[in-house]
CSV table of C-alpha atoms in Angstrom, one decimal:
chain,number,residue,atom,x,y,z
A,178,GLU,CA,15.2,-3.6,-6.7
A,179,PRO,CA,14.7,0.0,-5.2
A,180,GLU,CA,11.1,-0.1,-3.0
A,181,VAL,CA,10.0,2.6,-0.1
A,182,THR,CA,10.9,1.6,3.4
A,183,GLN,CA,9.5,2.3,6.5
A,184,THR,CA,9.3,2.4,10.0
A,185,PRO,CA,8.3,1.4,12.2
A,186,SER,CA,6.2,-1.2,10.7
A,187,HIS,CA,4.1,-1.3,14.1
A,188,GLN,CA,3.6,1.7,15.8
A,189,VAL,CA,1.2,1.9,19.7
A,190,THR,CA,1.4,5.3,21.4
A,191,GLN,CA,-1.2,6.9,24.2
A,192,MET,CA,-3.2,9.4,22.8
A,193,GLY,CA,-2.3,12.6,23.3
A,194,GLN,CA,1.3,11.4,23.1
A,195,GLU,CA,4.0,12.5,19.1
A,196,VAL,CA,4.2,9.6,16.8
A,197,ILE,CA,6.6,11.1,13.9
A,198,LEU,CA,7.8,7.4,11.2
A,199,ARG,CA,9.7,7.7,9.0
A,200,CYS,CA,10.4,5.8,5.7
A,201,VAL,CA,13.1,6.7,3.2
A,202,PRO,CA,12.4,6.8,-0.7
A,203,ILE,CA,13.3,5.4,-3.6
A,204,SER,CA,16.9,7.5,-4.4
A,205,ASN,CA,16.3,9.6,-7.7
A,206,HIS,CA,12.9,10.3,-7.4
A,207,LEU,CA,12.2,13.7,-6.2
A,208,TYR,CA,7.6,14.0,-5.0
A,209,PHE,CA,6.4,12.2,-1.4
A,210,TYR,CA,3.3,11.7,-0.4
A,211,TRP,CA,2.3,10.4,2.7
A,212,TYR,CA,-0.9,8.3,2.8
A,213,ARG,CA,-3.3,6.2,5.6
A,214,GLN,CA,-6.0,3.6,5.4
A,215,ILE,CA,-8.6,2.7,8.8
A,216,LEU,CA,-9.1,-0.5,8.8
A,217,GLY,CA,-11.2,-1.6,6.5
A,218,GLN,CA,-11.3,1.2,5.0
A,219,LYS,CA,-9.9,2.5,1.0
A,220,VAL,CA,-6.4,4.6,1.2
A,221,GLU,CA,-6.7,8.4,1.8
A,222,PHE,CA,-4.1,10.5,0.4
A,223,LEU,CA,-2.4,13.4,3.0
A,224,VAL,CA,0.5,15.1,1.2
A,225,SER,CA,2.2,15.2,-0.7
A,226,PHE,CA,6.6,16.9,-1.0
A,227,TYR,CA,8.1,18.4,-3.6
A,228,ASN,CA,11.3,20.6,-3.8
A,229,ASN,CA,11.2,20.8,0.3
A,230,GLU,CA,8.0,22.2,0.7
A,231,ILE,CA,4.8,21.0,1.2
A,232,SER,CA,3.0,20.2,-2.4
A,233,GLU,CA,-0.2,19.6,-2.0
A,234,LYS,CA,-2.2,18.7,1.2
A,235,SER,CA,-6.0,17.8,2.0
A,236,GLU,CA,-8.2,18.6,4.7
A,237,ILE,CA,-7.6,15.4,6.8
A,238,PHE,CA,-4.1,17.3,7.2
A,239,ASP,CA,-4.5,19.2,9.7
A,240,ASP,CA,-2.2,21.6,11.5
A,241,GLN,CA,-1.7,18.1,14.2
A,242,PHE,CA,-0.2,16.6,11.2
A,243,SER,CA,3.5,17.7,9.5
A,244,VAL,CA,6.4,16.3,7.3
A,245,GLU,CA,9.8,16.8,7.3
A,246,ARG,CA,13.0,15.7,5.0
A,247,PRO,CA,16.0,16.6,7.8
A,248,ASP,CA,18.2,15.1,5.1
A,249,GLY,CA,19.1,13.3,1.8
A,250,SER,CA,17.3,10.7,2.1
A,251,ASN,CA,14.4,10.2,4.9
A,252,PHE,CA,10.4,11.3,4.9
A,253,THR,CA,8.8,12.4,7.4
A,254,LEU,CA,5.1,12.3,9.2
A,255,LYS,CA,4.6,13.6,12.4
A,256,ILE,CA,2.0,13.6,14.5
A,257,ARG,CA,1.6,16.6,17.6
A,258,SER,CA,-1.1,14.8,19.9
A,259,THR,CA,-2.4,11.5,18.6
A,260,LYS,CA,-6.1,11.1,18.9
A,261,LEU,CA,-7.6,7.4,18.3
A,262,GLU,CA,-9.1,7.5,15.6
A,263,ASP,CA,-5.8,8.2,13.8
A,264,SER,CA,-5.2,4.4,14.4
A,265,ALA,CA,-4.3,3.5,10.4
A,266,MET,CA,-2.4,1.7,7.8
A,267,TYR,CA,0.2,5.0,7.3
A,268,PHE,CA,2.0,4.8,3.7
A,269,CYS,CA,4.9,6.5,2.3
A,270,ALA,CA,5.6,6.7,-1.2
A,271,SER,CA,7.3,8.7,-3.4
A,272,SER,CA,7.7,8.8,-7.1
A,273,GLY,CA,9.3,10.9,-10.5
A,274,GLN,CA,12.7,11.1,-11.6
A,275,GLY,CA,11.9,13.8,-14.0
A,276,THR,CA,10.1,13.5,-15.9
A,277,MET,CA,5.6,14.0,-15.8
A,278,ASN,CA,4.2,10.6,-15.7
A,279,THR,CA,5.9,8.6,-13.7
A,280,GLU,CA,4.0,5.9,-10.9
A,281,ALA,CA,4.0,6.4,-7.1
A,282,PHE,CA,5.6,3.6,-5.1
A,283,PHE,CA,4.6,2.2,-1.7
A,284,GLY,CA,6.2,1.4,1.2
A,285,GLN,CA,5.3,-1.8,3.4
A,286,GLY,CA,3.6,0.7,6.0
A,287,THR,CA,3.0,0.8,9.1
A,288,ARG,CA,0.4,0.3,11.6
A,289,LEU,CA,-0.6,3.2,14.5
A,290,THR,CA,-2.2,2.7,17.3
A,291,VAL,CA,-3.7,4.4,20.1
A,292,VAL,CA,-4.8,3.5,22.7
H,108,GLU,CA,-14.0,17.4,-6.9
H,109,LEU,CA,-13.0,13.8,-7.5
H,110,LYS,CA,-14.8,11.0,-7.0
H,111,VAL,CA,-14.1,7.3,-7.6
H,112,GLU,CA,-15.9,3.9,-7.4
H,113,GLN,CA,-15.5,0.7,-7.9
H,114,ASN,CA,-17.7,-1.9,-8.7
H,115,PRO,CA,-18.9,-4.4,-6.7
H,116,LEU,CA,-16.9,-3.8,-4.0
H,117,PHE,CA,-17.0,-7.4,-3.0
H,118,LEU,CA,-16.7,-10.5,-5.6
H,119,SER,CA,-16.7,-14.2,-4.7
H,120,MET,CA,-15.5,-16.4,-7.8
H,121,GLN,CA,-15.3,-20.3,-8.8
H,122,GLU,CA,-12.0,-20.6,-10.0
H,123,GLY,CA,-11.3,-20.5,-14.1
H,124,LYS,CA,-14.5,-18.0,-14.3
H,125,ASN,CA,-14.1,-14.8,-15.3
H,126,TYR,CA,-15.4,-11.1,-14.2
H,127,THR,CA,-15.1,-7.4,-14.4
H,128,ILE,CA,-14.2,-5.0,-12.0
H,129,TYR,CA,-15.4,-1.6,-12.7
H,130,CYS,CA,-13.3,1.8,-12.1
H,131,ASN,CA,-15.0,5.3,-12.6
H,132,TYR,CA,-14.4,8.7,-12.0
H,133,SER,CA,-16.1,11.8,-11.9
H,134,THR,CA,-13.7,14.0,-13.7
H,135,THR,CA,-11.3,14.5,-15.9
H,136,SER,CA,-7.2,12.8,-15.3
H,137,ASP,CA,-4.8,11.5,-17.7
H,138,ARG,CA,-3.8,8.8,-15.5
H,139,LEU,CA,-5.4,5.2,-13.4
H,140,TYR,CA,-3.4,2.9,-11.5
H,141,TRP,CA,-4.7,0.2,-11.1
H,142,TYR,CA,-3.7,-1.8,-7.2
H,143,ARG,CA,-3.4,-4.2,-5.7
H,144,GLN,CA,-3.9,-5.6,-1.7
H,145,ASP,CA,-3.2,-8.7,0.3
H,146,PRO,CA,-4.8,-8.1,3.8
H,147,GLY,CA,-1.9,-6.7,6.3
H,148,LYS,CA,0.6,-5.4,3.6
H,149,SER,CA,1.3,-3.2,0.7
H,150,LEU,CA,0.2,-1.7,-2.2
H,151,GLU,CA,1.0,-3.2,-5.0
H,152,SER,CA,1.1,-1.6,-8.7
H,153,LEU,CA,-0.2,-3.5,-11.4
H,154,PHE,CA,-1.1,-1.1,-13.9
H,155,VAL,CA,-0.4,2.7,-15.1
H,156,LEU,CA,-2.8,3.9,-17.7
H,157,LEU,CA,-2.0,7.1,-19.8
H,158,SER,CA,-4.1,7.1,-22.7
H,159,ASN,CA,-7.5,6.2,-23.7
H,160,GLY,CA,-8.2,2.9,-25.2
H,161,ALA,CA,-5.6,2.1,-23.2
H,162,VAL,CA,-5.6,-1.5,-22.6
H,163,LYS,CA,-2.4,-3.5,-20.5
H,164,GLN,CA,-1.9,-7.1,-19.7
H,165,GLU,CA,0.1,-8.9,-17.4
H,166,GLY,CA,-1.4,-13.3,-17.2
H,167,ARG,CA,-5.2,-13.2,-16.2
H,168,LEU,CA,-5.4,-10.1,-15.8
H,169,MET,CA,-6.3,-7.7,-18.2
H,170,ALA,CA,-6.6,-4.0,-17.3
H,171,SER,CA,-8.3,-0.9,-19.7
H,172,LEU,CA,-9.2,3.3,-19.9
H,173,ASP,CA,-12.0,4.7,-21.2
H,174,THR,CA,-11.0,9.0,-20.8
H,175,LYS,CA,-14.2,10.1,-22.9
H,176,ALA,CA,-16.3,7.2,-20.6
H,177,ARG,CA,-14.3,8.1,-17.1
H,178,LEU,CA,-14.3,3.9,-17.4
H,179,SER,CA,-11.1,1.2,-16.4
H,180,THR,CA,-12.0,-1.8,-16.5
H,181,LEU,CA,-10.2,-4.6,-14.9
H,182,HIS,CA,-10.7,-8.5,-16.5
H,183,ILE,CA,-10.2,-11.3,-15.1
H,184,THR,CA,-9.0,-13.9,-17.0
H,185,ALA,CA,-9.6,-18.0,-15.4
H,186,ALA,CA,-9.4,-16.8,-11.8
H,187,VAL,CA,-7.6,-19.0,-9.0
H,188,HIS,CA,-6.8,-18.3,-5.6
H,189,ASP,CA,-4.1,-16.6,-5.5
H,190,LEU,CA,-6.3,-13.8,-7.3
H,191,SER,CA,-7.1,-13.5,-3.5
H,192,ALA,CA,-6.8,-9.5,-2.4
H,193,THR,CA,-7.9,-6.4,-2.7
H,194,TYR,CA,-7.8,-4.3,-6.2
H,195,PHE,CA,-7.5,-1.0,-5.7
H,196,CYS,CA,-8.5,1.7,-8.5
H,197,ALA,CA,-6.3,5.3,-8.4
H,198,VAL,CA,-6.6,7.9,-10.1
H,199,ALA,CA,-4.8,11.2,-10.5
H,200,GLY,CA,-6.1,13.7,-8.7
H,201,GLY,CA,-4.0,16.2,-10.9
H,202,GLY,CA,-2.3,19.5,-9.6
H,203,GLY,CA,1.7,19.4,-10.1
H,204,SER,CA,1.7,16.6,-7.6
H,205,GLN,CA,2.6,12.7,-9.8
H,206,GLY,CA,1.7,10.9,-7.0
H,207,ASN,CA,-2.3,12.7,-5.3
H,208,LEU,CA,-4.3,10.3,-6.0
H,209,ILE,CA,-7.6,9.6,-5.4
H,210,PHE,CA,-8.3,6.3,-4.8
H,211,GLY,CA,-12.0,4.1,-5.0
H,212,LYS,CA,-13.5,1.9,-1.8
H,213,GLY,CA,-11.5,-0.9,-3.4
H,214,THR,CA,-13.4,-4.7,-4.6
H,215,LYS,CA,-12.4,-8.0,-3.0
H,216,LEU,CA,-11.9,-10.6,-4.6
H,217,SER,CA,-12.4,-13.7,-3.2
H,218,VAL,CA,-12.0,-16.8,-5.4
H,219,LYS,CA,-12.9,-20.3,-4.4
H,220,PRO,CA,-11.3,-23.2,-5.7
C-alpha cells in the first residue's frame, strides 16, 4: 500500500541551527502539506504546496520556515534558525490524484527536539 | 475563522459500553474527517464524510455528519481495549487546498476491562 515516508524519525538540534525535514509523498499525489503537533496538543496546519508553489500557509509558518520540492519525489521543510518552541512532531501529508475530494494521508512524523 | 471543538476531551470507558464523541465546527465545510492516533504515532484515517447525512461504519466505530447543525459524531459500540487511542476530527479549511485541515483538540479514549 502506498504511504508517505518521512526522514529522520527523530532529530535533535541545538537552538539556532537549521534543520531540514524530509518527506516522500505518495506517488502521483498533487498536494503536499506539513503539519505539526506539539506534545499532547492538537495537530496544526503549517503549509500546503501545489504545482510547485505554496497554496496556503498558516500564521505559524513565518519567515523561519520554507518548503521545497527539489526533485520529483522529495518534499522538504526547512527551519532556518530553530527555537525551543519549534520542538514538536512534524507530519508530512499528501493528497489528490487529480480529483477534488480525496483525503490527506499522513506520514509517520519526525520528532524534532530543540535543545 | 473556522473553529473545531470536540467533546469530551477525555473519556474513560469500560469494555462493552457504548459512547459518542462529538465534533462541532463553526463555519460551512464540505468535508469532515476522523483520525485515530496512538501514542507517539501518526494519524490513521478512519472516515471521510462528504455530505449531509453521511454515515459510515467500520467495526465498532460509526461516524455521521449533519452539515446543517455543523456536527459530526463518532459512536463507539461495545468498546474494547484496542480502541484506546486519541481520536481527532478535522474539518477542511477551504480554499483551493484539499488538505488544509483544522483539527479539534482530540478525545483521548481509554477503555478499561
